Short mmCIF file of C-alpha atoms in Angstrom, two decimals:
data_model
loop_
_atom_site.label_atom_id
_atom_site.label_comp_id
_atom_site.label_asym_id
_atom_site.label_seq_id
_atom_site.Cartn_x
_atom_site.Cartn_y
_atom_site.Cartn_z
CA ALA A 582 0.00 0.00 0.00
CA SER A 583 2.83 2.41 0.79
CA ARG A 584 4.48 1.72 -2.57
CA ARG A 585 1.19 2.39 -4.36
CA THR A 586 0.80 5.68 -2.50
CA ARG A 587 4.30 6.79 -3.51
CA VAL A 588 3.61 5.98 -7.19
CA ILE A 589 0.36 7.97 -7.15
CA THR A 590 2.11 10.91 -5.52
CA LEU A 591 4.88 10.92 -8.15
CA LEU A 592 2.34 10.78 -10.97
CA ARG A 593 0.44 13.72 -9.54
CA ARG A 594 3.63 15.75 -9.21
CA ALA A 595 4.54 15.01 -12.83
CA GLN A 596 1.13 16.07 -14.15
CA VAL A 597 0.36 19.14 -12.04
CA VAL A 598 2.75 21.82 -10.85
CA VAL A 599 1.35 24.27 -8.32
CA GLY A 600 2.34 27.84 -9.29
CA THR A 601 3.30 30.70 -7.01
CA GLN A 602 -0.17 32.26 -7.38
CA GLY A 603 -1.99 29.08 -6.53
CA ARG A 604 -2.96 28.20 -10.12
CA ASN A 605 -2.46 24.74 -11.61
CA THR A 606 -0.08 24.65 -14.59
CA PHE A 607 -0.12 21.45 -16.63
CA ALA A 608 2.97 20.12 -18.35
CA LYS A 609 3.25 21.37 -21.94
CA MET A 610 2.90 18.92 -24.79
CA LYS A 611 5.97 18.72 -27.04
CA VAL A 612 6.03 17.68 -30.67
CA LEU A 613 8.47 14.84 -31.17
CA LYS A 614 9.33 15.71 -34.77
CA ALA A 615 8.30 18.52 -37.13
CA GLN A 616 9.70 18.75 -40.65
CA ARG A 617 9.53 21.00 -43.72
CA ILE A 618 11.03 20.39 -47.16
CA ILE A 619 12.18 23.18 -49.51
CA ALA A 620 12.87 22.46 -53.17
CA ILE A 621 15.98 24.14 -54.59
CA PRO A 622 15.26 26.02 -57.86
CA ASP A 623 17.15 25.21 -61.05
CA GLY A 624 20.41 27.08 -61.50
CA VAL A 625 20.94 27.63 -57.76
CA GLU A 626 23.91 26.19 -55.86
CA VAL A 627 23.54 25.64 -52.12
CA THR A 628 26.38 25.17 -49.64
CA LEU A 629 25.36 24.16 -46.12
CA LYS A 630 27.66 23.58 -43.17
CA ALA A 631 26.93 23.83 -39.43
CA ARG A 632 23.61 25.63 -40.04
CA LYS A 633 25.34 28.27 -42.17
CA ILE A 634 23.89 28.39 -45.68
CA SER A 635 25.34 30.02 -48.78
CA VAL A 636 23.30 30.38 -51.98
CA LYS A 637 24.66 31.20 -55.43
CA GLY A 638 22.55 31.98 -58.48
CA PRO A 639 22.36 34.03 -61.70
CA ARG A 640 22.08 37.37 -59.85
CA GLY A 641 24.85 36.75 -57.30
CA SER A 642 25.37 35.04 -53.96
CA LEU A 643 23.82 35.40 -50.51
CA SER A 644 24.45 33.75 -47.15
CA ARG A 645 22.72 33.43 -43.79
CA ASP A 646 23.63 32.06 -40.37
CA PHE A 647 21.09 30.02 -38.39
CA THR A 648 23.37 28.89 -35.57
CA TYR A 649 21.50 31.05 -33.06
CA MET A 650 18.32 28.97 -33.47
CA PRO A 651 18.24 26.03 -31.03
CA ARG A 652 16.91 22.51 -31.57
CA ILE A 653 16.83 22.74 -35.34
CA ASP A 654 18.50 20.49 -37.89
CA ILE A 655 19.11 21.55 -41.52
CA HIS A 656 20.08 18.89 -44.06
CA HIS A 657 20.98 19.39 -47.74
CA ASP A 658 19.82 16.48 -49.88
CA LYS A 659 22.01 16.83 -52.97
CA GLU A 660 20.52 13.86 -54.82
CA GLU A 661 16.94 15.17 -54.78
CA SER A 662 18.00 18.86 -54.76
CA LYS A 663 16.15 19.91 -51.63
CA VAL A 664 16.72 21.22 -48.12
CA VAL A 665 15.13 19.40 -45.19
CA VAL A 666 14.52 21.40 -41.99
CA THR A 667 13.65 19.38 -38.87
CA MET A 668 12.94 20.19 -35.23
CA TYR A 669 12.77 17.70 -32.36
CA PHE A 670 11.04 17.89 -28.97
CA SER A 671 9.78 21.44 -29.41
CA ALA A 672 6.86 23.23 -27.81
CA LYS A 673 4.19 24.95 -29.86
CA LYS A 674 5.69 28.43 -29.67
CA ARG A 675 9.19 27.23 -30.52
CA LEU A 676 7.84 25.48 -33.63
CA ALA A 677 7.32 28.92 -35.19
CA VAL A 678 11.09 28.98 -35.77
CA LEU A 679 10.67 26.19 -38.34
CA ARG A 680 8.51 28.32 -40.65
CA THR A 681 10.80 31.32 -40.08
CA VAL A 682 13.90 29.45 -41.25
CA CYS A 683 12.08 28.19 -44.34
CA SER A 684 10.90 31.72 -45.19
CA HIS A 685 14.45 33.05 -44.92
CA MET A 686 15.71 30.33 -47.26
CA LEU A 687 12.98 31.01 -49.82
CA ASN A 688 13.93 34.71 -49.73
CA LEU A 689 17.54 33.72 -50.43
CA PHE A 690 16.45 31.65 -53.44
CA ASP A 691 14.25 34.47 -54.78
CA GLY A 692 17.04 36.99 -54.26
CA VAL A 693 19.66 35.15 -56.32
CA THR A 694 17.19 34.23 -59.11
CA LYS A 695 14.73 37.15 -59.38
CA GLY A 696 15.71 39.94 -56.97
CA PHE A 697 13.49 42.19 -54.87
CA ARG A 698 11.91 45.54 -55.76
CA TYR A 699 10.34 48.15 -53.48
CA LYS A 700 8.46 51.21 -54.79
CA MET A 701 7.99 54.37 -52.72
CA ARG A 702 5.73 57.33 -53.42
CA ALA A 703 6.26 60.91 -52.25
CA VAL A 704 3.24 62.45 -50.51
CA TYR A 705 2.96 66.24 -50.05
CA ALA A 706 0.15 68.78 -49.78
CA HIS A 707 1.81 72.18 -50.31
CA PHE A 708 5.59 72.04 -50.55
CA PRO A 709 6.71 69.86 -53.50
CA VAL A 710 9.57 67.52 -52.61
CA ASN A 711 12.71 67.65 -54.76
CA VAL A 712 14.57 64.34 -55.15
CA ASN A 713 18.09 63.95 -56.53
CA ILE A 714 19.62 60.52 -57.08
CA GLY A 715 23.34 59.84 -57.38
CA ASP A 716 24.82 58.77 -60.69
CA ALA A 717 25.49 55.24 -59.46
CA GLY A 718 22.17 54.97 -57.62
CA GLU A 719 23.94 54.65 -54.29
CA LYS A 720 22.23 57.58 -52.51
CA VAL A 721 19.21 59.87 -52.63
CA GLU A 722 18.96 63.53 -51.60
CA ILE A 723 15.61 64.96 -50.50
CA ARG A 724 15.07 68.73 -50.44
CA ASN A 725 12.22 71.13 -49.59
CA PHE A 726 10.42 68.64 -47.33
CA LEU A 727 7.75 70.75 -45.55
CA GLY A 728 9.63 73.78 -46.86
CA GLU A 729 12.72 73.04 -44.76
CA LYS A 730 16.12 74.26 -45.91
CA ARG A 731 18.20 71.28 -44.88
CA THR A 732 18.99 68.44 -47.27
CA ARG A 733 18.23 64.88 -46.23
CA THR A 734 20.74 62.34 -47.59
CA CYS A 735 20.05 58.60 -47.44
CA MET A 736 22.75 56.11 -48.39
CA MET A 737 21.61 52.79 -49.80
CA GLN A 738 22.78 49.52 -48.31
CA GLU A 739 25.44 47.43 -50.00
CA GLY A 740 24.17 45.89 -53.24
CA VAL A 741 21.04 48.09 -53.37
CA LYS A 742 20.32 50.58 -56.17
CA ILE A 743 17.72 53.33 -56.34
CA ALA A 744 16.22 55.00 -59.42
CA ARG A 745 13.20 56.99 -60.55
CA ASP A 746 10.10 55.37 -61.99
CA ALA A 747 9.77 56.63 -65.56
CA ALA A 748 6.02 56.00 -65.69
CA VAL A 749 4.92 57.44 -62.32
CA LYS A 750 5.65 60.89 -60.94
CA ASP A 751 7.42 61.20 -57.56
CA CYS A 752 8.03 57.44 -57.40
CA LEU A 753 11.30 55.79 -56.33
CA VAL A 754 12.28 52.23 -57.26
CA ILE A 755 14.66 50.34 -54.93
CA GLU A 756 16.12 47.05 -56.17
CA GLY A 757 18.55 44.49 -54.81
CA ASN A 758 19.15 40.82 -54.07
CA ASP A 759 19.00 40.84 -50.26
CA ILE A 760 15.46 41.52 -49.02
CA ASP A 761 16.78 42.71 -45.64
CA LYS A 762 18.97 45.38 -47.22
CA VAL A 763 16.32 46.48 -49.72
CA SER A 764 13.69 46.88 -47.01
CA LYS A 765 16.15 48.65 -44.71
CA SER A 766 17.02 51.14 -47.45
CA ALA A 767 13.32 51.88 -47.90
CA ALA A 768 12.94 52.28 -44.14
CA LEU A 769 15.83 54.78 -44.01
CA ILE A 770 14.10 56.95 -46.62
CA HIS A 771 10.80 56.77 -44.77
CA MET A 772 12.37 57.59 -41.39
CA SER A 773 14.31 60.55 -42.76
CA CYS A 774 11.04 62.30 -43.70
CA LEU A 775 9.02 61.93 -40.51
CA VAL A 776 6.89 64.92 -39.49
CA LYS A 777 7.96 66.39 -36.13
CA LYS A 778 5.97 68.57 -33.69
CA LYS A 779 2.82 68.50 -35.83
CA ASP A 780 -0.37 66.46 -35.94
CA ILE A 781 0.53 63.48 -38.13
CA ARG A 782 -3.18 62.90 -38.86
CA LYS A 783 -3.23 66.22 -40.69
CA PHE A 784 0.35 66.44 -42.01
CA LEU A 785 0.74 63.26 -44.06
CA ASP A 786 3.84 64.40 -45.95
CA GLY A 787 6.60 61.83 -46.44
CA PHE A 788 7.72 58.80 -48.44
CA TYR A 789 5.68 55.62 -48.18
CA VAL A 790 6.09 52.11 -49.61
CA SER A 791 3.42 51.62 -52.27
CA GLU A 792 4.48 48.29 -53.75
CA LYS A 793 6.92 45.50 -52.95
CA GLY A 794 7.74 42.07 -54.29
CA VAL A 795 10.11 40.17 -56.58
CA ILE A 796 11.34 41.51 -59.92
CA GLU A 797 9.33 39.89 -62.69
#
């Protein structure tokens, strides 16, 4: 009888843990194995070692480091030309990392095969904004924003080029292979033209992303 009582007590301790606030917290269910498979596009070379991936394609090469993500295994199947991403003994919230890694890899494949393009439109009510772009497309200068005298200069990230849209007025086109650098360049332009000390519901002047996606 004493042995049976000890077994029941251990089972209860394993199932229910009494919290500091008196609430019962049940043990979380873990998924033994979760897996996703990514097909490698034609004309793309993948090098994978110790969760560090390098991708080479027609538009150039990109790399990414996934060593900071725990409990994840990335395998390159060279025979079937695919990448297998697996996680073991993970809780529900940690499983979100699996989809995140796959999305990063798909962005690498799109970057070296198609490239990414962001379009930004200038919005102004009274003072027209003057935009000057460098000869190499490495920087953009913004003048007369809200009638201010100072010139705002935004340098593009490495491998990112900016140009005017020939078909649309006051439209900037930002292109590059790395989606992180393209989006950061667009964010730098947007942040340089924020309205200060005024009601932003009334003063909507600035540069805003109107379109984004891969280069067709």
